[in-house]
Structures are given as structure tokens and as C-alpha cells.
């Protein structure tokens, strides 16, 4: 009698909407049976186990599991319960808190559908394809079963709409890292970076969270036609920080400043008295600048251009002309080379005179020899 009264009083306690705790006693193909203290075992249809599609009930629960459930329907011989409703209520509250605070959380990708990814967060959460990564993804199949860090970007309980973003998390991390790097950079600092992309005006180098620009004029000590002549995408290089504009997030870098200059060790490459070939780069009133090594120009003073008097260097030389010059003086510290063309002219003239005299001497000997031979014959 007591037992029957208990059952009756127990039955009265249940009504639709109640939250009860039950123990899984049996798992069938399309439903789960639970003991909630009612006169009959409670039924949790497979559709009420999860907010996602479930193939087998055993994928979600096991016998002996304690479940929190919501009463959906109560009759004398049947009580229908829902695990999904309890999970969804809790999930909505949790998501609303996360949405307000901007908190991030992780969830496993349960399914790849047209237009994005589906995650189970107590209810069905959707990540549109455009909100998965900061870059374009061709195929999302590899994302199934993957844990992603997410942020709630849109919630609508009435429409049962939950939009999540992994991209927002990545962007926030990148922004934080960017600021960190930006604040740590100092003018004159030499750091390592990766060439990110090439443009007509230079190369963008990733410094580990933010890109800096190496202008084409800062790629090499030599003249550069295009950035790809010096660097390539993906290459790791050392660069010097020229300037940091934190307000506009602009960083100017130099590759050539980290490399030996064209004047480095010049005194071991050329000495006074040597004759070298060069190209006339500039004509000025007081002489001509001749490039003898890439980036190394020396001055041929107007008084050293020719043995004859000239009014302007342009009377003898033109820009782009290739000339031979003699090195008069090398000053590596001052980055100065003194050159002469007149010296070469003089030496050439002396050489020509010597050659002429030698030929004359040879001709004299031949003449006397010949006369001598004739005299010998005459004597005979």
C-alpha cells in the first residue's frame, strides 16, 4: 500500500517542463529508457538526445549514465523526456554569457555542411565558411573532428540561430601579437623576418605578427630593377629597422643596411697605381665620376682627364661611356677614390716613344750590318 501511494505521489510530482534526473537502464534503436522514479520507465526518443542528428543512441549515452532531463509529456502509462531541451537551455544561457563577455571557448567540429561547419555546444552551432579562417579554404573535410577555438558572433534564441567564428579568434590573436611586436621594435634594431610578398616598390617582410616594408631602394647597395632580383617570397632575411610609425602601424626596413657596403674592404680590392675599367656615371663642372665597382665611384678631376687643356669634361667624355682609369689614391674611411685618365695617356705616349725608338734602333743596326756586308764584299 505504501509503495502504491509512493508511486501515485511520485506521479503527481511530474508535469511538463519539470527538470528531473534519471538513470539510463536500456538503450534501444530509436529511444533510451530511463528510471526517473515514475511507475513506468521514462522514454527519451533518439531525436531528444542531442541537438545534432544522431545515428545511434549509444553514440550519445551509455547504460548506467545519470542524465538531467526535461519532462515533455506525462501520461499514466508513459512519460516522455528530453535531454536535448536541458542541454539547450544550459547552452543558451552559457552562450549568452559568452556573447556578452566576448569569451572564447573550444568545440569539436561534428559535421561539414554546405556553407560551413557544425559544432555541438549543447545545441547546434554554425560556423559559416567565411568565418572559419582568415584565409580561403578550398576543402573543409579535414576539419571534421577538429577542435576549434570559437567566439559567438550572433545569437537569436527565437530563430534557434547560433553563429560562431574561429576567424574572429585568430584575428584577435594576430592583432594582439601585432601590437606586441609593434611596441617592441626600435629604430636601428636588426631582426629576422620572412619575405611575405613582392611589389613594384619593394618587399613586405613579416616580423612575426606585423609586416614591414623594405623599399626597393633599400634592398641592395646596387641599383635594383625589381624586388625579385634580390629576394623571393618565403625567404628568411635579416633587416634593419629604419623607422616605426606606431599610430599608422607602418615599419620601414632595410636589407642593404645589414650587408657590407660597396666600399667595405675596398683597399684590398684596388690599390694606388692599378689600372681599372669603369663607367662614366656623372659629369660635373670639376670632373667626372666613374663607377669602377658596383656602388663605388671615383672622381677623375678635370685636370686629370686629358693632357690637353679642356673647358668642360663633356668635351672628352659622355655619361655611360666605358673608360680605363689609373688609381691615384684610395681612402676607404672617406669613401673616396682619386682616378686619372691623363696618367694613362702619358704612359701610353711614353710607351709609344719607347717602341718607336726601339724600332729605330733595330733599323740602324740592320743598315750598318747591310753596309758592313757590302764593304766586306767590296774589299774582297
Short mmCIF file of C-alpha atoms in Angstrom, two decimals:
data_model
loop_
_atom_site.label_atom_id
_atom_site.label_comp_id
_atom_site.label_asym_id
_atom_site.label_seq_id
_atom_site.Cartn_x
_atom_site.Cartn_y
_atom_site.Cartn_z
CA UNK A 1 0.00 0.00 0.00
CA UNK A 2 2.85 2.35 0.92
CA UNK A 3 4.54 1.50 -2.34
CA UNK A 4 1.40 2.29 -4.35
CA UNK A 5 0.97 5.61 -2.52
CA UNK A 6 4.59 6.44 -3.27
CA UNK A 7 4.02 5.75 -6.96
CA UNK A 8 0.91 7.88 -7.01
CA UNK A 9 2.57 10.75 -5.14
CA UNK A 10 5.61 10.35 -7.38
CA UNK A 11 3.46 10.56 -10.47
CA UNK A 12 1.82 13.72 -9.24
CA UNK A 13 5.14 15.41 -8.89
CA UNK A 14 5.84 15.22 -12.66
CA UNK A 15 4.45 17.73 -15.11
CA UNK A 16 5.59 19.05 -18.48
CA UNK A 17 8.59 21.33 -18.15
CA UNK A 18 9.95 19.77 -14.97
CA UNK A 19 13.66 19.01 -14.79
CA UNK A 20 14.35 15.52 -13.43
CA UNK A 21 17.32 13.22 -13.00
CA UNK A 22 17.19 9.75 -14.50
CA UNK A 23 19.42 6.74 -14.87
CA UNK A 24 19.80 5.02 -18.25
CA UNK A 25 18.54 1.43 -17.89
CA UNK A 26 18.25 0.40 -21.54
CA UNK A 27 19.36 1.65 -24.93
CA UNK A 28 17.15 0.73 -27.88
CA UNK A 29 17.46 1.56 -31.57
CA UNK A 30 15.24 4.64 -31.59
CA UNK A 31 14.99 5.52 -27.90
CA UNK A 32 16.57 5.32 -24.46
CA UNK A 33 14.76 4.09 -21.37
CA UNK A 34 15.49 5.82 -18.07
CA UNK A 35 14.44 5.35 -14.49
CA UNK A 36 13.16 8.64 -13.08
CA UNK A 37 11.21 7.16 -10.17
CA UNK A 38 7.95 7.05 -12.13
CA UNK A 39 5.69 3.98 -12.23
CA UNK A 40 6.97 3.29 -15.73
CA UNK A 41 10.35 3.88 -17.27
CA UNK A 42 10.78 7.21 -18.97
CA UNK A 43 11.36 7.38 -22.72
CA UNK A 44 13.94 9.63 -24.34
CA UNK A 45 13.37 9.46 -28.13
CA UNK A 46 16.60 9.49 -30.17
CA UNK A 47 15.59 12.92 -31.55
CA UNK A 48 15.60 14.28 -27.98
CA UNK A 49 19.10 13.07 -27.12
CA UNK A 50 21.01 15.79 -28.94
CA UNK A 51 20.59 18.98 -30.93
CA UNK A 52 22.55 17.26 -33.72
CA UNK A 53 21.48 14.33 -35.86
CA UNK A 54 22.14 11.04 -34.05
CA UNK A 55 22.56 7.72 -35.89
CA UNK A 56 22.70 5.50 -32.80
CA UNK A 57 21.60 6.34 -29.25
CA UNK A 58 24.68 4.52 -27.95
CA UNK A 59 26.83 7.24 -29.59
CA UNK A 60 25.41 9.70 -27.06
CA UNK A 61 24.69 7.77 -23.84
CA UNK A 62 25.61 4.51 -22.10
CA UNK A 63 23.71 2.29 -19.71
CA UNK A 64 24.10 3.49 -16.12
CA UNK A 65 24.57 7.17 -17.13
CA UNK A 66 22.87 9.74 -14.88
CA UNK A 67 21.05 12.28 -17.07
CA UNK A 68 19.37 15.58 -16.44
CA UNK A 69 16.12 15.60 -18.41
CA UNK A 70 13.11 17.79 -19.09
CA UNK A 71 9.63 16.30 -18.92
CA UNK A 72 7.93 16.75 -22.30
CA UNK A 73 4.75 14.71 -21.77
CA UNK A 74 3.21 12.83 -18.81
CA UNK A 75 0.50 10.18 -19.07
CA UNK A 76 -0.48 7.32 -16.81
CA UNK A 77 1.39 4.75 -18.79
CA UNK A 78 4.07 6.94 -20.38
CA UNK A 79 6.47 9.78 -19.58
CA UNK A 80 8.46 11.33 -22.43
CA UNK A 81 11.68 13.15 -21.57
CA UNK A 82 14.27 15.25 -23.35
CA UNK A 83 17.99 15.53 -22.81
CA UNK A 84 18.26 17.99 -25.70
CA UNK A 85 15.99 20.57 -24.05
CA UNK A 86 18.06 20.62 -20.84
CA UNK A 87 21.33 20.85 -22.76
CA UNK A 88 19.91 23.59 -24.98
CA UNK A 89 18.68 25.70 -22.04
CA UNK A 90 22.02 25.45 -20.32
CA UNK A 91 23.82 26.09 -23.61
CA UNK A 92 21.76 29.19 -24.40
CA UNK A 93 22.47 30.69 -21.01
CA UNK A 94 26.15 29.83 -21.35
CA UNK A 95 26.32 31.28 -24.87
CA UNK A 96 24.55 34.49 -23.85
CA UNK A 97 27.13 34.98 -21.09
CA UNK A 98 29.98 34.30 -23.53
CA UNK A 99 28.44 36.65 -26.10
CA UNK A 100 28.23 39.44 -23.53
CA UNK A 101 31.78 38.94 -22.26
CA UNK A 102 33.41 38.11 -25.61
CA UNK A 103 34.86 34.97 -24.03
CA UNK A 104 36.32 32.30 -26.30
CA UNK A 105 35.77 28.54 -25.95
CA UNK A 106 36.64 25.34 -27.77
CA UNK A 107 34.31 22.93 -29.51
CA UNK A 108 34.69 19.93 -31.77
CA UNK A 109 33.54 20.11 -35.38
CA UNK A 110 30.82 17.47 -35.68
CA UNK A 111 29.89 17.92 -39.30
CA UNK A 112 30.88 19.63 -42.54
CA UNK A 113 27.85 21.01 -44.38
CA UNK A 114 27.28 23.22 -47.38
CA UNK A 115 28.41 26.68 -46.42
CA UNK A 116 30.38 25.87 -43.30
CA UNK A 117 30.88 23.73 -40.20
CA UNK A 118 28.57 22.46 -37.45
CA UNK A 119 29.59 22.09 -33.79
CA UNK A 120 27.76 20.64 -30.80
CA UNK A 121 27.72 23.10 -27.90
CA UNK A 122 24.63 21.71 -26.23
CA UNK A 123 22.78 22.95 -29.27
CA UNK A 124 23.63 23.29 -32.93
CA UNK A 125 26.26 25.93 -33.57
CA UNK A 126 27.13 27.01 -37.11
CA UNK A 127 30.44 28.43 -38.37
CA UNK A 128 29.98 29.95 -41.85
CA UNK A 129 32.83 29.15 -44.27
CA UNK A 130 33.88 32.81 -44.32
CA UNK A 131 34.29 32.79 -40.53
CA UNK A 132 36.46 29.67 -40.27
CA UNK A 133 39.88 31.11 -41.18
CA UNK A 134 41.47 34.42 -42.15
CA UNK A 135 42.37 32.85 -45.50
CA UNK A 136 40.39 30.98 -48.16
CA UNK A 137 39.87 27.26 -47.50
CA UNK A 138 39.22 25.05 -50.53
CA UNK A 139 38.07 21.89 -48.72
CA UNK A 140 36.74 21.65 -45.15
CA UNK A 141 36.68 17.83 -44.88
CA UNK A 142 39.85 17.79 -42.73
CA UNK A 143 38.04 19.94 -40.13
CA UNK A 144 35.69 17.15 -39.05
CA UNK A 145 36.64 16.04 -35.54
CA UNK A 146 38.95 19.01 -35.12
CA UNK A 147 38.83 21.22 -32.01
CA UNK A 148 38.43 24.91 -32.82
CA UNK A 149 38.60 27.94 -30.55
CA UNK A 150 35.46 29.97 -31.15
CA UNK A 151 33.68 33.19 -30.37
CA UNK A 152 29.93 33.89 -30.51
CA UNK A 153 29.17 36.50 -33.16
CA UNK A 154 25.37 36.20 -33.43
CA UNK A 155 22.59 34.77 -31.23
CA UNK A 156 18.85 34.54 -31.87
CA UNK A 157 17.01 32.21 -29.49
CA UNK A 158 13.65 32.63 -31.24
CA UNK A 159 15.15 31.55 -34.55
CA UNK A 160 17.39 28.97 -32.83
CA UNK A 161 20.27 30.69 -34.59
CA UNK A 162 23.84 30.43 -33.26
CA UNK A 163 26.62 31.85 -35.43
CA UNK A 164 30.19 31.24 -34.30
CA UNK A 165 33.55 32.40 -35.60
CA UNK A 166 37.03 30.93 -35.45
CA UNK A 167 38.32 33.71 -37.68
CA UNK A 168 37.47 36.35 -35.06
CA UNK A 169 39.62 34.49 -32.52
CA UNK A 170 42.56 34.27 -34.94
CA UNK A 171 42.22 37.95 -35.87
CA UNK A 172 42.17 38.97 -32.19
CA UNK A 173 45.30 36.89 -31.53
CA UNK A 174 47.02 38.37 -34.58
CA UNK A 175 46.07 41.89 -33.51
CA UNK A 176 47.44 41.30 -30.02
CA UNK A 177 50.66 39.86 -31.41
CA UNK A 178 50.89 42.73 -33.87
CA UNK A 179 50.72 45.30 -31.08
CA UNK A 180 53.24 43.36 -29.05
CA UNK A 181 55.75 43.33 -31.92
CA UNK A 182 54.99 46.95 -32.81
CA UNK A 183 55.74 48.09 -29.26
CA UNK A 184 58.95 46.05 -29.07
CA UNK A 185 60.51 47.41 -32.29
CA UNK A 186 63.18 50.09 -32.06
CA UNK A 187 64.88 52.14 -34.73
CA UNK A 188 68.30 50.69 -35.60
CA UNK A 189 67.36 47.19 -34.44
CA UNK A 190 68.42 44.27 -36.67
CA UNK A 191 65.84 41.46 -36.74
CA UNK A 192 64.92 38.40 -38.75
CA UNK A 193 61.81 38.24 -40.91
CA UNK A 194 60.17 36.31 -43.73
CA UNK A 195 59.53 37.82 -47.15
CA UNK A 196 55.73 37.84 -47.37
CA UNK A 197 55.04 39.40 -50.77
CA UNK A 198 56.78 41.36 -53.50
CA UNK A 199 55.52 44.56 -55.14
CA UNK A 200 56.78 47.01 -57.75
CA UNK A 201 58.08 49.27 -54.99
CA UNK A 202 59.72 46.71 -52.71
CA UNK A 203 59.13 43.72 -50.44
CA UNK A 204 56.88 43.24 -47.42
CA UNK A 205 58.59 41.28 -44.65
CA UNK A 206 56.69 39.55 -41.82
CA UNK A 207 58.31 40.24 -38.46
CA UNK A 208 56.20 37.72 -36.53
CA UNK A 209 52.81 39.40 -36.35
CA UNK A 210 53.20 42.51 -38.47
CA UNK A 211 54.65 43.34 -41.89
CA UNK A 212 57.30 45.95 -42.59
CA UNK A 213 58.31 47.36 -45.97
CA UNK A 214 61.75 47.13 -47.49
CA UNK A 215 61.58 49.80 -50.19
CA UNK A 216 63.23 48.81 -53.47
CA UNK A 217 65.95 51.40 -52.79
CA UNK A 218 66.77 49.59 -49.52
CA UNK A 219 67.11 46.09 -51.00
CA UNK A 220 70.70 46.37 -52.20
CA UNK A 221 73.66 48.71 -52.41
CA UNK A 222 73.39 48.25 -56.16
CA UNK A 223 70.62 49.55 -58.41
CA UNK A 224 67.62 47.17 -58.34
CA UNK A 225 65.16 46.90 -61.23
CA UNK A 226 62.69 44.62 -59.44
CA UNK A 227 62.50 43.12 -55.94
CA UNK A 228 62.53 39.53 -57.25
CA UNK A 229 66.11 40.11 -58.46
CA UNK A 230 67.18 40.24 -54.80
CA UNK A 231 64.64 38.32 -52.67
CA UNK A 232 61.86 35.75 -53.05
CA UNK A 233 58.64 35.02 -51.16
CA UNK A 234 59.15 32.74 -48.17
CA UNK A 235 62.83 33.67 -47.82
CA UNK A 236 64.16 34.44 -44.33
CA UNK A 237 66.28 37.60 -44.22
CA UNK A 238 67.86 39.95 -41.69
CA UNK A 239 66.66 43.54 -41.86
CA UNK A 240 67.41 46.76 -40.04
CA UNK A 241 64.55 48.86 -38.65
CA UNK A 242 64.75 52.35 -40.18
CA UNK A 243 61.59 53.79 -38.62
CA UNK A 244 58.47 52.77 -36.68
CA UNK A 245 55.16 54.65 -37.01
CA UNK A 246 53.07 53.05 -34.26
CA UNK A 247 50.00 55.20 -34.85
CA UNK A 248 49.71 54.15 -38.51
CA UNK A 249 51.33 50.74 -37.96
CA UNK A 250 54.00 51.37 -40.58
CA UNK A 251 57.50 49.96 -40.37
CA UNK A 252 60.32 50.90 -42.74
CA UNK A 253 63.08 48.32 -43.09
CA UNK A 254 66.40 47.99 -44.87
CA UNK A 255 68.10 44.88 -46.20
CA UNK A 256 71.14 46.66 -47.58
CA UNK A 257 71.92 48.20 -44.16
CA UNK A 258 72.62 44.69 -42.83
CA UNK A 259 75.05 43.86 -45.63
CA UNK A 260 78.64 45.01 -46.22
CA UNK A 261 78.59 48.24 -48.22
CA UNK A 262 80.19 48.56 -51.65
CA UNK A 263 83.11 50.45 -50.04
CA UNK A 264 83.73 47.70 -47.47
CA UNK A 265 87.31 46.42 -47.75
CA UNK A 266 87.86 48.48 -50.92
CA UNK A 267 91.58 48.92 -50.17
CA UNK A 268 92.10 45.17 -50.52
CA UNK A 269 90.34 45.14 -53.89
CA UNK A 270 92.16 48.04 -55.52
CA UNK A 271 95.45 49.84 -54.79
CA UNK A 272 97.12 53.03 -55.94
CA UNK A 273 98.82 52.59 -59.29
CA UNK A 274 96.37 49.99 -60.59
CA UNK A 275 94.55 50.45 -63.88
CA UNK A 276 90.86 49.56 -63.85
CA UNK A 277 87.91 49.86 -66.18
CA UNK A 278 84.81 51.85 -65.24
CA UNK A 279 81.68 53.57 -66.49
CA UNK A 280 81.21 57.32 -66.55
CA UNK A 281 78.15 57.90 -64.36
CA UNK A 282 78.06 61.69 -63.88
CA UNK A 283 79.72 64.70 -65.43
CA UNK A 284 80.16 67.77 -63.22
CA UNK A 285 81.96 71.07 -63.78
CA UNK A 286 85.05 69.90 -61.88
CA UNK A 287 85.37 66.41 -63.40
CA UNK A 288 83.74 63.04 -63.97
CA UNK A 289 82.53 60.35 -61.57
CA UNK A 290 83.44 56.89 -62.81
CA UNK A 291 81.94 53.71 -61.30
CA UNK A 292 84.73 51.13 -61.02
CA UNK A 293 82.84 48.57 -58.83
CA UNK A 294 79.05 48.29 -58.23
CA UNK A 295 78.22 51.24 -55.99
CA UNK A 296 81.83 52.52 -55.92
CA UNK A 297 82.51 55.74 -57.82
CA UNK A 298 85.79 57.58 -58.07
CA UNK A 299 86.49 61.11 -59.27
CA UNK A 300 88.54 61.91 -62.32
CA UNK A 301 89.29 65.58 -61.68
CA UNK A 302 89.05 67.80 -64.76
CA UNK A 303 92.82 68.30 -64.56
CA UNK A 304 93.26 64.51 -64.80
CA UNK A 305 91.00 63.89 -67.80
CA UNK A 306 93.28 64.87 -70.65
CA UNK A 307 96.83 66.05 -71.41
CA UNK A 308 95.38 68.91 -73.44
CA UNK A 309 93.52 71.77 -71.80
CA UNK A 310 89.72 71.30 -71.73
CA UNK A 311 86.99 73.67 -70.59
CA UNK A 312 84.44 71.02 -69.53
CA UNK A 313 84.60 67.24 -69.04
CA UNK A 314 81.87 66.92 -71.67
CA UNK A 315 84.39 67.84 -74.37
CA UNK A 316 86.05 64.45 -73.88
CA UNK A 317 83.57 62.24 -72.03
CA UNK A 318 79.88 61.31 -72.02
CA UNK A 319 77.74 59.53 -69.44
CA UNK A 320 77.58 55.77 -69.92
CA UNK A 321 80.97 55.64 -71.64
CA UNK A 322 83.38 52.88 -70.63
CA UNK A 323 86.88 54.17 -69.83
CA UNK A 324 90.18 52.92 -68.41
CA UNK A 325 91.48 54.85 -65.42
CA UNK A 326 94.53 54.76 -63.20
CA UNK A 327 94.00 54.77 -59.41
CA UNK A 328 95.89 57.65 -57.81
CA UNK A 329 94.62 57.31 -54.23
CA UNK A 330 92.30 55.05 -52.14
CA UNK A 331 90.65 56.36 -48.95
CA UNK A 332 88.26 53.70 -47.58
CA UNK A 333 87.21 55.68 -44.49
CA UNK A 334 86.25 58.74 -46.51
CA UNK A 335 84.82 56.55 -49.30
CA UNK A 336 86.95 58.38 -51.85
CA UNK A 337 88.83 57.22 -54.92
CA UNK A 338 91.04 59.57 -56.97
CA UNK A 339 91.39 58.50 -60.58
CA UNK A 340 93.27 59.70 -63.64
CA UNK A 341 92.93 59.26 -67.37
CA UNK A 342 95.76 61.73 -68.13
CA UNK A 343 98.28 59.47 -66.39
CA UNK A 344 97.32 56.63 -68.69
CA UNK A 345 97.66 58.89 -71.73
CA UNK A 346 101.17 59.88 -70.62
CA UNK A 347 102.19 56.30 -70.01
CA UNK A 348 100.79 55.30 -73.37
CA UNK A 349 102.71 58.14 -75.06
CA UNK A 350 105.92 57.11 -73.29
CA UNK A 351 105.35 53.52 -74.35
CA UNK A 352 104.79 54.60 -77.96
CA UNK A 353 108.03 56.68 -77.93
CA UNK A 354 109.95 53.74 -76.46
CA UNK A 355 108.54 51.43 -79.10
CA UNK A 356 109.47 53.89 -81.84
CA UNK A 357 112.97 54.28 -80.52
CA UNK A 358 113.38 50.54 -80.29
CA UNK A 359 112.24 50.14 -83.89
CA UNK A 360 114.62 52.92 -84.95
CA UNK A 361 117.47 51.23 -83.11
CA UNK A 362 116.72 47.95 -84.84
CA UNK A 363 116.57 49.70 -88.21
CA UNK A 364 120.00 51.34 -87.56
CA UNK A 365 121.64 48.04 -86.77
CA UNK A 366 120.21 46.48 -89.89
CA UNK A 367 121.53 49.31 -92.07
CA UNK A 368 125.06 49.15 -90.66
CA UNK A 369 125.04 45.40 -90.89
CA UNK A 370 123.99 45.62 -94.51
CA UNK A 371 126.64 48.28 -95.32
CA UNK A 372 129.19 46.20 -93.46
CA UNK A 373 128.36 43.20 -95.60
CA UNK A 374 128.69 45.26 -98.78
CA UNK A 375 132.02 46.70 -97.63
CA UNK A 376 133.29 43.20 -96.90
CA UNK A 377 132.29 42.11 -100.40
CA UNK A 378 133.92 45.24 -101.92
CA UNK A 379 137.12 44.52 -100.03
CA UNK A 380 137.20 41.03 -101.42
#
